Short mmCIF file of C-alpha atoms in Angstrom, two decimals:
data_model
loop_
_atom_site.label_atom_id
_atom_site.label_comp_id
_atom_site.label_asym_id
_atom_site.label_seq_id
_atom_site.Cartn_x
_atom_site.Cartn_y
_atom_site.Cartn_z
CA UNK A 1 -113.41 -3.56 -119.44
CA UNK A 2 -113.89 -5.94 -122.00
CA UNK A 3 -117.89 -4.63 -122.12
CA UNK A 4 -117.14 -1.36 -122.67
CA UNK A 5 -114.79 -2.02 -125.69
CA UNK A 6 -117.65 -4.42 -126.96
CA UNK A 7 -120.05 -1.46 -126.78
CA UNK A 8 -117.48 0.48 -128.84
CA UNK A 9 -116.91 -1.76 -131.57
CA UNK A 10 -120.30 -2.57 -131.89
CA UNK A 11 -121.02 1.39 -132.12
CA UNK A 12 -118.62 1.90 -134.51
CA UNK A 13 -120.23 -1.30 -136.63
CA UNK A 14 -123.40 0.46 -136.73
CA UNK A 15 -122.09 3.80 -137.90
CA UNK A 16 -120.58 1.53 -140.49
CA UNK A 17 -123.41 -0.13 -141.44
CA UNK A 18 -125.52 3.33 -141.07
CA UNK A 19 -122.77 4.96 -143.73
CA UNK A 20 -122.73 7.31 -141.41
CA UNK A 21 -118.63 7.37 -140.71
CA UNK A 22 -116.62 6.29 -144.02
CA UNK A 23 -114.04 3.17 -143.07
CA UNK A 24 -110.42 4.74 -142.73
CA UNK A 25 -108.37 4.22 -145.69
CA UNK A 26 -104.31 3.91 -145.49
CA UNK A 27 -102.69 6.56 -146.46
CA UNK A 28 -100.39 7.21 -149.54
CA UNK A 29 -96.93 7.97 -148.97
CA UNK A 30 -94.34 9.26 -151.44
CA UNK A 31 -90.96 9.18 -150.41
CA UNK A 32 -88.25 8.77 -153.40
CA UNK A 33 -84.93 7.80 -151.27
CA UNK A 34 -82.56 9.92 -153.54
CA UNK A 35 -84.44 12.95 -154.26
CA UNK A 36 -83.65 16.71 -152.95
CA UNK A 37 -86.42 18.41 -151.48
CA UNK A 38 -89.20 20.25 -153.61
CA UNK A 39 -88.36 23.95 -153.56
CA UNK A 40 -92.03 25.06 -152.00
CA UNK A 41 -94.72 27.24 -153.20
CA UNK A 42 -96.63 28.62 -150.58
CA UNK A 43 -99.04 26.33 -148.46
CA UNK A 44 -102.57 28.32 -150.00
CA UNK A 45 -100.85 27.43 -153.18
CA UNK A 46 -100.66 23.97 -152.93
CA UNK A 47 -104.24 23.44 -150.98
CA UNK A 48 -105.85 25.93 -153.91
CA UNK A 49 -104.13 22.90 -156.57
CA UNK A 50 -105.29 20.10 -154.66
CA UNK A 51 -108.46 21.42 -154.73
CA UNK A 52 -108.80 22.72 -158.26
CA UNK A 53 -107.10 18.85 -159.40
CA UNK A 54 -110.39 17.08 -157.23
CA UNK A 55 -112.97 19.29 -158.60
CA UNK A 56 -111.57 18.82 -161.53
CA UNK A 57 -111.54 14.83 -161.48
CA UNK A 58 -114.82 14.83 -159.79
CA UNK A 59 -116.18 16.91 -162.58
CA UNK A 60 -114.71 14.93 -165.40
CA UNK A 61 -116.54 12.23 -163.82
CA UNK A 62 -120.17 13.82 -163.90
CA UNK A 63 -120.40 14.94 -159.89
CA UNK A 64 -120.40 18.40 -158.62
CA UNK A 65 -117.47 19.53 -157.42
CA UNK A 66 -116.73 20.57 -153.75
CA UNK A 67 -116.94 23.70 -152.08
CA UNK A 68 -114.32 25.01 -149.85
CA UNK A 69 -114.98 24.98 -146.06
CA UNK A 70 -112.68 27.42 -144.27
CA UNK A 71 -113.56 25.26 -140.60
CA UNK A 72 -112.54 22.39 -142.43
CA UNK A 73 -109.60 23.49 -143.53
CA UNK A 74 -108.37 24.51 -140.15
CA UNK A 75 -108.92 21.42 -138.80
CA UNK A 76 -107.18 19.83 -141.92
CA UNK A 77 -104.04 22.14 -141.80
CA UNK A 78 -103.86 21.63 -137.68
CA UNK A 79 -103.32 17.56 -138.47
CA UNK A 80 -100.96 18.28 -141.39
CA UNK A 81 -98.81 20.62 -139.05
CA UNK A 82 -98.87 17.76 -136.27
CA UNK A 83 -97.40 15.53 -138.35
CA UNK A 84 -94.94 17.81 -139.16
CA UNK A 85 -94.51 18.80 -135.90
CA UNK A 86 -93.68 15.53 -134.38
CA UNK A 87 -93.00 13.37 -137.37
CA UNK A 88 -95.52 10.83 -137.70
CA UNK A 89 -98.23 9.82 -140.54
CA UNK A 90 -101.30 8.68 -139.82
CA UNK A 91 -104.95 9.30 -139.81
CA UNK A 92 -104.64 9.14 -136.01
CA UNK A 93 -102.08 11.32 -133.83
CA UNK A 94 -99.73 9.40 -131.20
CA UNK A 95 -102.86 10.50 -128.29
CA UNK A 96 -105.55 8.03 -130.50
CA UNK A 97 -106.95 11.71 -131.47
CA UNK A 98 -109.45 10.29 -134.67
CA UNK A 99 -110.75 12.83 -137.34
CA UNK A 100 -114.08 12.43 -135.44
CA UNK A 101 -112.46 13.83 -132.45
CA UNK A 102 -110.40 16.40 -134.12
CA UNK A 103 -113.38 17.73 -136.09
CA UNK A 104 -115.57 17.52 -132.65
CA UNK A 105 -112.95 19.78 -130.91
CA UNK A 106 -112.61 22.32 -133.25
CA UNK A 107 -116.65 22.33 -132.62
CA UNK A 108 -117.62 20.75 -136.23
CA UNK A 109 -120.77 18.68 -134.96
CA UNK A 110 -123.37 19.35 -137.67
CA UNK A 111 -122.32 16.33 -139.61
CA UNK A 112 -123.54 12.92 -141.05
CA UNK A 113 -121.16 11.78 -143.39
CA UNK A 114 -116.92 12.52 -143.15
CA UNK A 115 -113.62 10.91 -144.74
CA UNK A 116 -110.69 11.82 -144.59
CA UNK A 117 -107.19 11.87 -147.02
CA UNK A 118 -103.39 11.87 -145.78
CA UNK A 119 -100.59 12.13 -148.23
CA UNK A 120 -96.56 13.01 -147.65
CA UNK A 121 -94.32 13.57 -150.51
CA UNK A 122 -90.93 14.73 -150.55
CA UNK A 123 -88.25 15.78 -153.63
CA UNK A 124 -91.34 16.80 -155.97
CA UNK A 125 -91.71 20.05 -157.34
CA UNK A 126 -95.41 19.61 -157.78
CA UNK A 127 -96.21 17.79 -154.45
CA UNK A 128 -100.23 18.57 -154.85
CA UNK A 129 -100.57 16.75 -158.26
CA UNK A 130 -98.35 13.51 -157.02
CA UNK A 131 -100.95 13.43 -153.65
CA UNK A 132 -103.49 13.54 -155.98
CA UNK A 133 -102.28 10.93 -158.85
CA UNK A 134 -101.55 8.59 -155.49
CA UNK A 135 -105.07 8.83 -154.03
CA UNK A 136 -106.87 8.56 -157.20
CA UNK A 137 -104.52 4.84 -157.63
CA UNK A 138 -105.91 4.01 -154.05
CA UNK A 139 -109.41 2.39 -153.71
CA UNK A 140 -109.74 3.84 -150.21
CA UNK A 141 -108.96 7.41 -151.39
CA UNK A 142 -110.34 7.83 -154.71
CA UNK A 143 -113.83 6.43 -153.44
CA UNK A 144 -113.31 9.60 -150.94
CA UNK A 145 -113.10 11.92 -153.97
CA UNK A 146 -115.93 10.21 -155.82
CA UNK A 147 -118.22 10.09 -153.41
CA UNK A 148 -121.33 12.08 -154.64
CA UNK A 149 -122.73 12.06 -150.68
CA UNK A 150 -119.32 14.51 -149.79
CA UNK A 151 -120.11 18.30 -150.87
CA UNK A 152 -117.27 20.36 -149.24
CA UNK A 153 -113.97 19.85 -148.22
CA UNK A 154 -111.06 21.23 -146.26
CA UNK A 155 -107.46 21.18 -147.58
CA UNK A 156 -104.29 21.62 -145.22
CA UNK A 157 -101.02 20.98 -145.78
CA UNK A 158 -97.77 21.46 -144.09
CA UNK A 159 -93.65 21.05 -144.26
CA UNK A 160 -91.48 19.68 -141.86
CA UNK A 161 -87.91 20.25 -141.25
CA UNK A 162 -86.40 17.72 -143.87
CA UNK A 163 -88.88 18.99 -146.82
CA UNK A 164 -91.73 16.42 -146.18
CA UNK A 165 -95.01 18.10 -147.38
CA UNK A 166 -97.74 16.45 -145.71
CA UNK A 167 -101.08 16.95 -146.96
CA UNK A 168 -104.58 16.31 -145.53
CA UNK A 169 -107.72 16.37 -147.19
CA UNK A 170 -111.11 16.38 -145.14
CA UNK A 171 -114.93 15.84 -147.14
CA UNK A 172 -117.78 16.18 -144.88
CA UNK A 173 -122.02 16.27 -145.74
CA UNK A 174 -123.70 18.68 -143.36
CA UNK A 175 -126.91 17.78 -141.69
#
């Protein structure tokens, strides 16, 4: 047993080292404690401003700006809806499912390079720009935005029950 999880960390220390997986980063939660719920635009609405605020920071900061992968974004809105769903937050679901597997399943394999970002907000009327503002204020997050190796990206975003809006933002380089 403990072999096997040797082999595994020491394959995921060489994809490391490779730069061939980026590092997880945490995740930026917004949760003010007295605030009503954001009345909600549509879900295309808020990916569409997520992504027009990222190109737009990336290109204020000389790098070409993503394109939109529609594959990616599936796979992106799936997680936000899990977490929605069944009320959890995390780059991982409650089964250990990793973006690598997610990505794998919905038969994305023609990668070398992915990260991932996970925001929920609540009692914002503009829950895209705060996601953004708090990944760009995380190391983690804003090196996935800056990255000049990530060229297209995925947006997906979901509500829950209480008014959460959880976001997820994928960036992948294609073979």
């Amino acid at each position: 047993m403990y072999r096997v999880i040797s082999l595994f960390v020491c394959l995921a220390l060489v994809l490391l080292a490779f730069d061939v997986i980026t590092p997880p980063t945490y995740a930026v939660a917004n949760v003010p404690g007295a605030a009503e719920p954001a009345s909600l635009t549509a879900v295309t609405d808020i990916e569409e401003q997520v992504f027009n605020a990222i190109n737009r920071v990336r290109e204020e900061n000389h790098l070409a700006p993503l394109s939109v992968a529609k594959d990616l974004r599936l796979v992106a809105r799936s997680h936000s809806q899990d977490m929605a769903m069944r009320e959890y937050f995390s780059h991982v679901s409650p089964e250990g499912d990793s973006l690598q597997k997610r990505i794998t399943r919905n038969g994305i394999t023609n990668w070398n390079r992915i990260a991932e970002n996970i925001a929920m907000n609540s009692g914002y009327n503009n829950p895209a720009s705060i996601a953004v503002k708090g990944w760009l204020e995380s190391p983690g997050h804003r090196h996935n935005i800056m990255d000049a190796n990530l060229t297209e990206t995925g947006i997906g975003v979901a509500t829950d029950a209480k008014g959460r809006i959880y976001l997820t933002q994928l960036f992948v380089r294609r073979k």
